[in-house]
């Protein structure tokens, strides 16, 4: 079971388990359904914002807009009812209900910003 909250790790694990590349630019049913699972996990479990999900797909080579992402999320319960493989895939992931991906991003951003500021202070004191 995967207990890592990074979206790319979730996408890689889904691709590994299903044999389907979720970033593949096509609309075959099996690809659409597995992509819908990823969208569901990103939105419902990681609490990612719609725009961040769109950016995530875009950064990984899948051109998709917000309306398509929202539709994919909305259709997931239907796909899940008709494809038992999605339930098996979903069961491979554990999520901490008390933390969202946005919080993780903010913490990471602030840590990096603190390091940059510390470096600038050190440079200024050395001058």
mmCIF file with all atom_site columns, C-alpha atoms in Angstrom:
data_model
loop_
_atom_site.group_PDB
_atom_site.id
_atom_site.type_symbol
_atom_site.label_atom_id
_atom_site.label_alt_id
_atom_site.label_comp_id
_atom_site.label_asym_id
_atom_site.label_entity_id
_atom_site.label_seq_id
_atom_site.pdbx_PDB_ins_code
_atom_site.Cartn_x
_atom_site.Cartn_y
_atom_site.Cartn_z
_atom_site.occupancy
_atom_site.B_iso_or_equiv
_atom_site.pdbx_formal_charge
_atom_site.auth_seq_id
_atom_site.auth_comp_id
_atom_site.auth_asym_id
_atom_site.auth_atom_id
_atom_site.pdbx_PDB_model_num
ATOM 1   C CA . UNK A 1 1   ? 0.000   0.000  0.000   1.00 0.00 ? 1   UNK A CA 1
ATOM 2   C CA . UNK A 1 2   ? 1.160   3.481  -0.801  1.00 0.00 ? 2   UNK A CA 1
ATOM 3   C CA . UNK A 1 3   ? 1.103   6.049  1.963   1.00 0.00 ? 3   UNK A CA 1
ATOM 4   C CA . UNK A 1 4   ? 2.929   8.850  0.149   1.00 0.00 ? 4   UNK A CA 1
ATOM 5   C CA . UNK A 1 5   ? 0.940   12.013 -0.437  1.00 0.00 ? 5   UNK A CA 1
ATOM 6   C CA . UNK A 1 6   ? 2.720   13.294 -3.545  1.00 0.00 ? 6   UNK A CA 1
ATOM 7   C CA . UNK A 1 7   ? 0.449   13.367 -6.604  1.00 0.00 ? 7   UNK A CA 1
ATOM 8   C CA . UNK A 1 8   ? 3.171   12.062 -8.913  1.00 0.00 ? 8   UNK A CA 1
ATOM 9   C CA . UNK A 1 9   ? 3.677   9.009  -6.692  1.00 0.00 ? 9   UNK A CA 1
ATOM 10  C CA . UNK A 1 10  ? -0.042  8.282  -6.798  1.00 0.00 ? 10  UNK A CA 1
ATOM 11  C CA . UNK A 1 11  ? -0.103  8.631  -10.597 1.00 0.00 ? 11  UNK A CA 1
ATOM 12  C CA . UNK A 1 12  ? 2.943   6.383  -10.982 1.00 0.00 ? 12  UNK A CA 1
ATOM 13  C CA . UNK A 1 13  ? 1.463   3.728  -8.704  1.00 0.00 ? 13  UNK A CA 1
ATOM 14  C CA . UNK A 1 14  ? -1.854  3.786  -10.591 1.00 0.00 ? 14  UNK A CA 1
ATOM 15  C CA . UNK A 1 15  ? 0.035   3.445  -13.881 1.00 0.00 ? 15  UNK A CA 1
ATOM 16  C CA . UNK A 1 16  ? 2.131   0.601  -12.464 1.00 0.00 ? 16  UNK A CA 1
ATOM 17  C CA . UNK A 1 17  ? -0.839  -1.323 -11.044 1.00 0.00 ? 17  UNK A CA 1
ATOM 18  C CA . UNK A 1 18  ? -3.214  -0.808 -13.965 1.00 0.00 ? 18  UNK A CA 1
ATOM 19  C CA . UNK A 1 19  ? -0.741  -0.810 -16.836 1.00 0.00 ? 19  UNK A CA 1
ATOM 20  C CA . UNK A 1 20  ? -2.461  2.359  -18.085 1.00 0.00 ? 20  UNK A CA 1
ATOM 21  C CA . UNK A 1 21  ? -0.666  5.673  -18.466 1.00 0.00 ? 21  UNK A CA 1
ATOM 22  C CA . UNK A 1 22  ? -3.037  8.220  -16.879 1.00 0.00 ? 22  UNK A CA 1
ATOM 23  C CA . UNK A 1 23  ? -1.332  11.021 -18.809 1.00 0.00 ? 23  UNK A CA 1
ATOM 24  C CA . UNK A 1 24  ? -1.916  9.386  -22.198 1.00 0.00 ? 24  UNK A CA 1
ATOM 25  C CA . UNK A 1 25  ? -3.780  11.743 -24.530 1.00 0.00 ? 25  UNK A CA 1
ATOM 26  C CA . UNK A 1 26  ? -6.674  9.552  -25.589 1.00 0.00 ? 26  UNK A CA 1
ATOM 27  C CA . UNK A 1 27  ? -10.267 8.881  -24.627 1.00 0.00 ? 27  UNK A CA 1
ATOM 28  C CA . UNK A 1 28  ? -10.380 5.103  -24.467 1.00 0.00 ? 28  UNK A CA 1
ATOM 29  C CA . UNK A 1 29  ? -12.800 4.028  -21.767 1.00 0.00 ? 29  UNK A CA 1
ATOM 30  C CA . UNK A 1 30  ? -10.214 2.234  -19.633 1.00 0.00 ? 30  UNK A CA 1
ATOM 31  C CA . UNK A 1 31  ? -7.890  5.267  -19.717 1.00 0.00 ? 31  UNK A CA 1
ATOM 32  C CA . UNK A 1 32  ? -10.723 7.686  -18.916 1.00 0.00 ? 32  UNK A CA 1
ATOM 33  C CA . UNK A 1 33  ? -11.837 5.562  -15.957 1.00 0.00 ? 33  UNK A CA 1
ATOM 34  C CA . UNK A 1 34  ? -8.361  5.207  -14.464 1.00 0.00 ? 34  UNK A CA 1
ATOM 35  C CA . UNK A 1 35  ? -7.723  8.927  -14.991 1.00 0.00 ? 35  UNK A CA 1
ATOM 36  C CA . UNK A 1 36  ? -11.000 9.573  -13.196 1.00 0.00 ? 36  UNK A CA 1
ATOM 37  C CA . UNK A 1 37  ? -9.695  7.576  -10.229 1.00 0.00 ? 37  UNK A CA 1
ATOM 38  C CA . UNK A 1 38  ? -6.570  9.745  -10.117 1.00 0.00 ? 38  UNK A CA 1
ATOM 39  C CA . UNK A 1 39  ? -8.665  12.906 -10.305 1.00 0.00 ? 39  UNK A CA 1
ATOM 40  C CA . UNK A 1 40  ? -10.898 11.624 -7.516  1.00 0.00 ? 40  UNK A CA 1
ATOM 41  C CA . UNK A 1 41  ? -7.923  10.834 -5.275  1.00 0.00 ? 41  UNK A CA 1
ATOM 42  C CA . UNK A 1 42  ? -6.302  14.205 -5.930  1.00 0.00 ? 42  UNK A CA 1
ATOM 43  C CA . UNK A 1 43  ? -9.478  16.148 -5.237  1.00 0.00 ? 43  UNK A CA 1
ATOM 44  C CA . UNK A 1 44  ? -11.208 14.098 -2.555  1.00 0.00 ? 44  UNK A CA 1
ATOM 45  C CA . UNK A 1 45  ? -8.277  12.647 -0.632  1.00 0.00 ? 45  UNK A CA 1
ATOM 46  C CA . UNK A 1 46  ? -5.517  15.230 -1.120  1.00 0.00 ? 46  UNK A CA 1
ATOM 47  C CA . UNK A 1 47  ? -7.964  18.153 -1.207  1.00 0.00 ? 47  UNK A CA 1
ATOM 48  C CA . UNK A 1 48  ? -6.192  19.676 -4.201  1.00 0.00 ? 48  UNK A CA 1
ATOM 49  C CA . UNK A 1 49  ? -7.781  22.670 -5.857  1.00 0.00 ? 49  UNK A CA 1
ATOM 50  C CA . UNK A 1 50  ? -9.198  22.262 -9.345  1.00 0.00 ? 50  UNK A CA 1
ATOM 51  C CA . UNK A 1 51  ? -6.588  24.560 -10.880 1.00 0.00 ? 51  UNK A CA 1
ATOM 52  C CA . UNK A 1 52  ? -3.772  22.604 -9.214  1.00 0.00 ? 52  UNK A CA 1
ATOM 53  C CA . UNK A 1 53  ? -5.122  19.345 -10.617 1.00 0.00 ? 53  UNK A CA 1
ATOM 54  C CA . UNK A 1 54  ? -5.222  20.897 -14.098 1.00 0.00 ? 54  UNK A CA 1
ATOM 55  C CA . UNK A 1 55  ? -1.644  22.150 -13.638 1.00 0.00 ? 55  UNK A CA 1
ATOM 56  C CA . UNK A 1 56  ? -0.537  18.721 -12.417 1.00 0.00 ? 56  UNK A CA 1
ATOM 57  C CA . UNK A 1 57  ? -1.926  17.019 -15.510 1.00 0.00 ? 57  UNK A CA 1
ATOM 58  C CA . UNK A 1 58  ? -0.426  19.711 -17.750 1.00 0.00 ? 58  UNK A CA 1
ATOM 59  C CA . UNK A 1 59  ? 3.026   19.367 -16.146 1.00 0.00 ? 59  UNK A CA 1
ATOM 60  C CA . UNK A 1 60  ? 2.905   15.665 -16.917 1.00 0.00 ? 60  UNK A CA 1
ATOM 61  C CA . UNK A 1 61  ? 1.942   16.003 -20.576 1.00 0.00 ? 61  UNK A CA 1
ATOM 62  C CA . UNK A 1 62  ? -1.840  15.640 -20.382 1.00 0.00 ? 62  UNK A CA 1
ATOM 63  C CA . UNK A 1 63  ? -3.647  18.611 -21.843 1.00 0.00 ? 63  UNK A CA 1
ATOM 64  C CA . UNK A 1 64  ? -6.906  18.978 -19.944 1.00 0.00 ? 64  UNK A CA 1
ATOM 65  C CA . UNK A 1 65  ? -9.080  21.884 -18.858 1.00 0.00 ? 65  UNK A CA 1
ATOM 66  C CA . UNK A 1 66  ? -10.908 22.510 -15.613 1.00 0.00 ? 66  UNK A CA 1
ATOM 67  C CA . UNK A 1 67  ? -14.308 21.481 -16.989 1.00 0.00 ? 67  UNK A CA 1
ATOM 68  C CA . UNK A 1 68  ? -12.895 18.102 -18.053 1.00 0.00 ? 68  UNK A CA 1
ATOM 69  C CA . UNK A 1 69  ? -11.268 17.585 -14.657 1.00 0.00 ? 69  UNK A CA 1
ATOM 70  C CA . UNK A 1 70  ? -14.529 18.400 -12.862 1.00 0.00 ? 70  UNK A CA 1
ATOM 71  C CA . UNK A 1 71  ? -16.467 16.077 -15.170 1.00 0.00 ? 71  UNK A CA 1
ATOM 72  C CA . UNK A 1 72  ? -13.951 13.291 -14.570 1.00 0.00 ? 72  UNK A CA 1
ATOM 73  C CA . UNK A 1 73  ? -14.333 13.736 -10.817 1.00 0.00 ? 73  UNK A CA 1
ATOM 74  C CA . UNK A 1 74  ? -18.119 13.782 -11.010 1.00 0.00 ? 74  UNK A CA 1
ATOM 75  C CA . UNK A 1 75  ? -18.221 10.603 -13.127 1.00 0.00 ? 75  UNK A CA 1
ATOM 76  C CA . UNK A 1 76  ? -15.966 8.580  -10.809 1.00 0.00 ? 76  UNK A CA 1
ATOM 77  C CA . UNK A 1 77  ? -18.804 7.050  -8.708  1.00 0.00 ? 77  UNK A CA 1
ATOM 78  C CA . UNK A 1 78  ? -20.439 5.829  -11.933 1.00 0.00 ? 78  UNK A CA 1
ATOM 79  C CA . UNK A 1 79  ? -17.186 4.333  -13.230 1.00 0.00 ? 79  UNK A CA 1
ATOM 80  C CA . UNK A 1 80  ? -16.531 2.746  -9.845  1.00 0.00 ? 80  UNK A CA 1
ATOM 81  C CA . UNK A 1 81  ? -19.942 1.047  -9.855  1.00 0.00 ? 81  UNK A CA 1
ATOM 82  C CA . UNK A 1 82  ? -19.268 -0.470 -13.276 1.00 0.00 ? 82  UNK A CA 1
ATOM 83  C CA . UNK A 1 83  ? -15.566 -1.287 -12.956 1.00 0.00 ? 83  UNK A CA 1
ATOM 84  C CA . UNK A 1 84  ? -14.496 -3.295 -9.901  1.00 0.00 ? 84  UNK A CA 1
ATOM 85  C CA . UNK A 1 85  ? -10.829 -2.805 -10.845 1.00 0.00 ? 85  UNK A CA 1
ATOM 86  C CA . UNK A 1 86  ? -11.126 0.836  -9.776  1.00 0.00 ? 86  UNK A CA 1
ATOM 87  C CA . UNK A 1 87  ? -12.125 -0.262 -6.270  1.00 0.00 ? 87  UNK A CA 1
ATOM 88  C CA . UNK A 1 88  ? -9.097  -2.562 -6.096  1.00 0.00 ? 88  UNK A CA 1
ATOM 89  C CA . UNK A 1 89  ? -6.797  0.229  -7.279  1.00 0.00 ? 89  UNK A CA 1
ATOM 90  C CA . UNK A 1 90  ? -8.272  2.714  -4.833  1.00 0.00 ? 90  UNK A CA 1
ATOM 91  C CA . UNK A 1 91  ? -7.728  0.298  -1.935  1.00 0.00 ? 91  UNK A CA 1
ATOM 92  C CA . UNK A 1 92  ? -3.962  0.491  -2.545  1.00 0.00 ? 92  UNK A CA 1
ATOM 93  C CA . UNK A 1 93  ? -3.787  4.026  -1.139  1.00 0.00 ? 93  UNK A CA 1
ATOM 94  C CA . UNK A 1 94  ? -3.873  5.288  2.445   1.00 0.00 ? 94  UNK A CA 1
ATOM 95  C CA . UNK A 1 95  ? -4.440  8.943  3.201   1.00 0.00 ? 95  UNK A CA 1
ATOM 96  C CA . UNK A 1 96  ? -4.005  11.049 6.318   1.00 0.00 ? 96  UNK A CA 1
ATOM 97  C CA . UNK A 1 97  ? -7.381  12.781 6.697   1.00 0.00 ? 97  UNK A CA 1
ATOM 98  C CA . UNK A 1 98  ? -5.897  15.693 8.641   1.00 0.00 ? 98  UNK A CA 1
ATOM 99  C CA . UNK A 1 99  ? -3.603  17.119 5.981   1.00 0.00 ? 99  UNK A CA 1
ATOM 100 C CA . UNK A 1 100 ? -4.216  18.353 2.467   1.00 0.00 ? 100 UNK A CA 1
ATOM 101 C CA . UNK A 1 101 ? -1.831  18.666 -0.458  1.00 0.00 ? 101 UNK A CA 1
ATOM 102 C CA . UNK A 1 102 ? -2.256  22.444 -0.379  1.00 0.00 ? 102 UNK A CA 1
ATOM 103 C CA . UNK A 1 103 ? -0.958  22.453 3.203   1.00 0.00 ? 103 UNK A CA 1
ATOM 104 C CA . UNK A 1 104 ? 2.028   20.342 2.182   1.00 0.00 ? 104 UNK A CA 1
ATOM 105 C CA . UNK A 1 105 ? 2.758   22.766 -0.674  1.00 0.00 ? 105 UNK A CA 1
ATOM 106 C CA . UNK A 1 106 ? 2.549   25.758 1.681   1.00 0.00 ? 106 UNK A CA 1
ATOM 107 C CA . UNK A 1 107 ? 4.894   24.169 4.203   1.00 0.00 ? 107 UNK A CA 1
ATOM 108 C CA . UNK A 1 108 ? 7.395   23.261 1.484   1.00 0.00 ? 108 UNK A CA 1
ATOM 109 C CA . UNK A 1 109 ? 7.162   26.766 -0.013  1.00 0.00 ? 109 UNK A CA 1
ATOM 110 C CA . UNK A 1 110 ? 7.728   28.432 3.360   1.00 0.00 ? 110 UNK A CA 1
ATOM 111 C CA . UNK A 1 111 ? 10.678  26.184 4.193   1.00 0.00 ? 111 UNK A CA 1
ATOM 112 C CA . UNK A 1 112 ? 12.354  27.031 0.876   1.00 0.00 ? 112 UNK A CA 1
ATOM 113 C CA . UNK A 1 113 ? 11.642  30.729 1.357   1.00 0.00 ? 113 UNK A CA 1
ATOM 114 C CA . UNK A 1 114 ? 13.187  30.656 4.848   1.00 0.00 ? 114 UNK A CA 1
ATOM 115 C CA . UNK A 1 115 ? 16.331  29.015 3.464   1.00 0.00 ? 115 UNK A CA 1
ATOM 116 C CA . UNK A 1 116 ? 16.631  31.654 0.727   1.00 0.00 ? 116 UNK A CA 1
ATOM 117 C CA . UNK A 1 117 ? 16.198  34.455 3.266   1.00 0.00 ? 117 UNK A CA 1
ATOM 118 C CA . UNK A 1 118 ? 18.759  32.901 5.600   1.00 0.00 ? 118 UNK A CA 1
ATOM 119 C CA . UNK A 1 119 ? 21.192  32.693 2.688   1.00 0.00 ? 119 UNK A CA 1
ATOM 120 C CA . UNK A 1 120 ? 20.611  36.374 1.826   1.00 0.00 ? 120 UNK A CA 1
ATOM 121 C CA . UNK A 1 121 ? 21.154  37.386 5.453   1.00 0.00 ? 121 UNK A CA 1
ATOM 122 C CA . UNK A 1 122 ? 24.385  35.382 5.548   1.00 0.00 ? 122 UNK A CA 1
ATOM 123 C CA . UNK A 1 123 ? 25.561  37.041 2.325   1.00 0.00 ? 123 UNK A CA 1
ATOM 124 C CA . UNK A 1 124 ? 24.767  40.495 3.703   1.00 0.00 ? 124 UNK A CA 1
ATOM 125 C CA . UNK A 1 125 ? 26.606  39.852 6.982   1.00 0.00 ? 125 UNK A CA 1
ATOM 126 C CA . UNK A 1 126 ? 29.663  38.620 5.061   1.00 0.00 ? 126 UNK A CA 1
ATOM 127 C CA . UNK A 1 127 ? 29.857  41.901 3.075   1.00 0.00 ? 127 UNK A CA 1
#
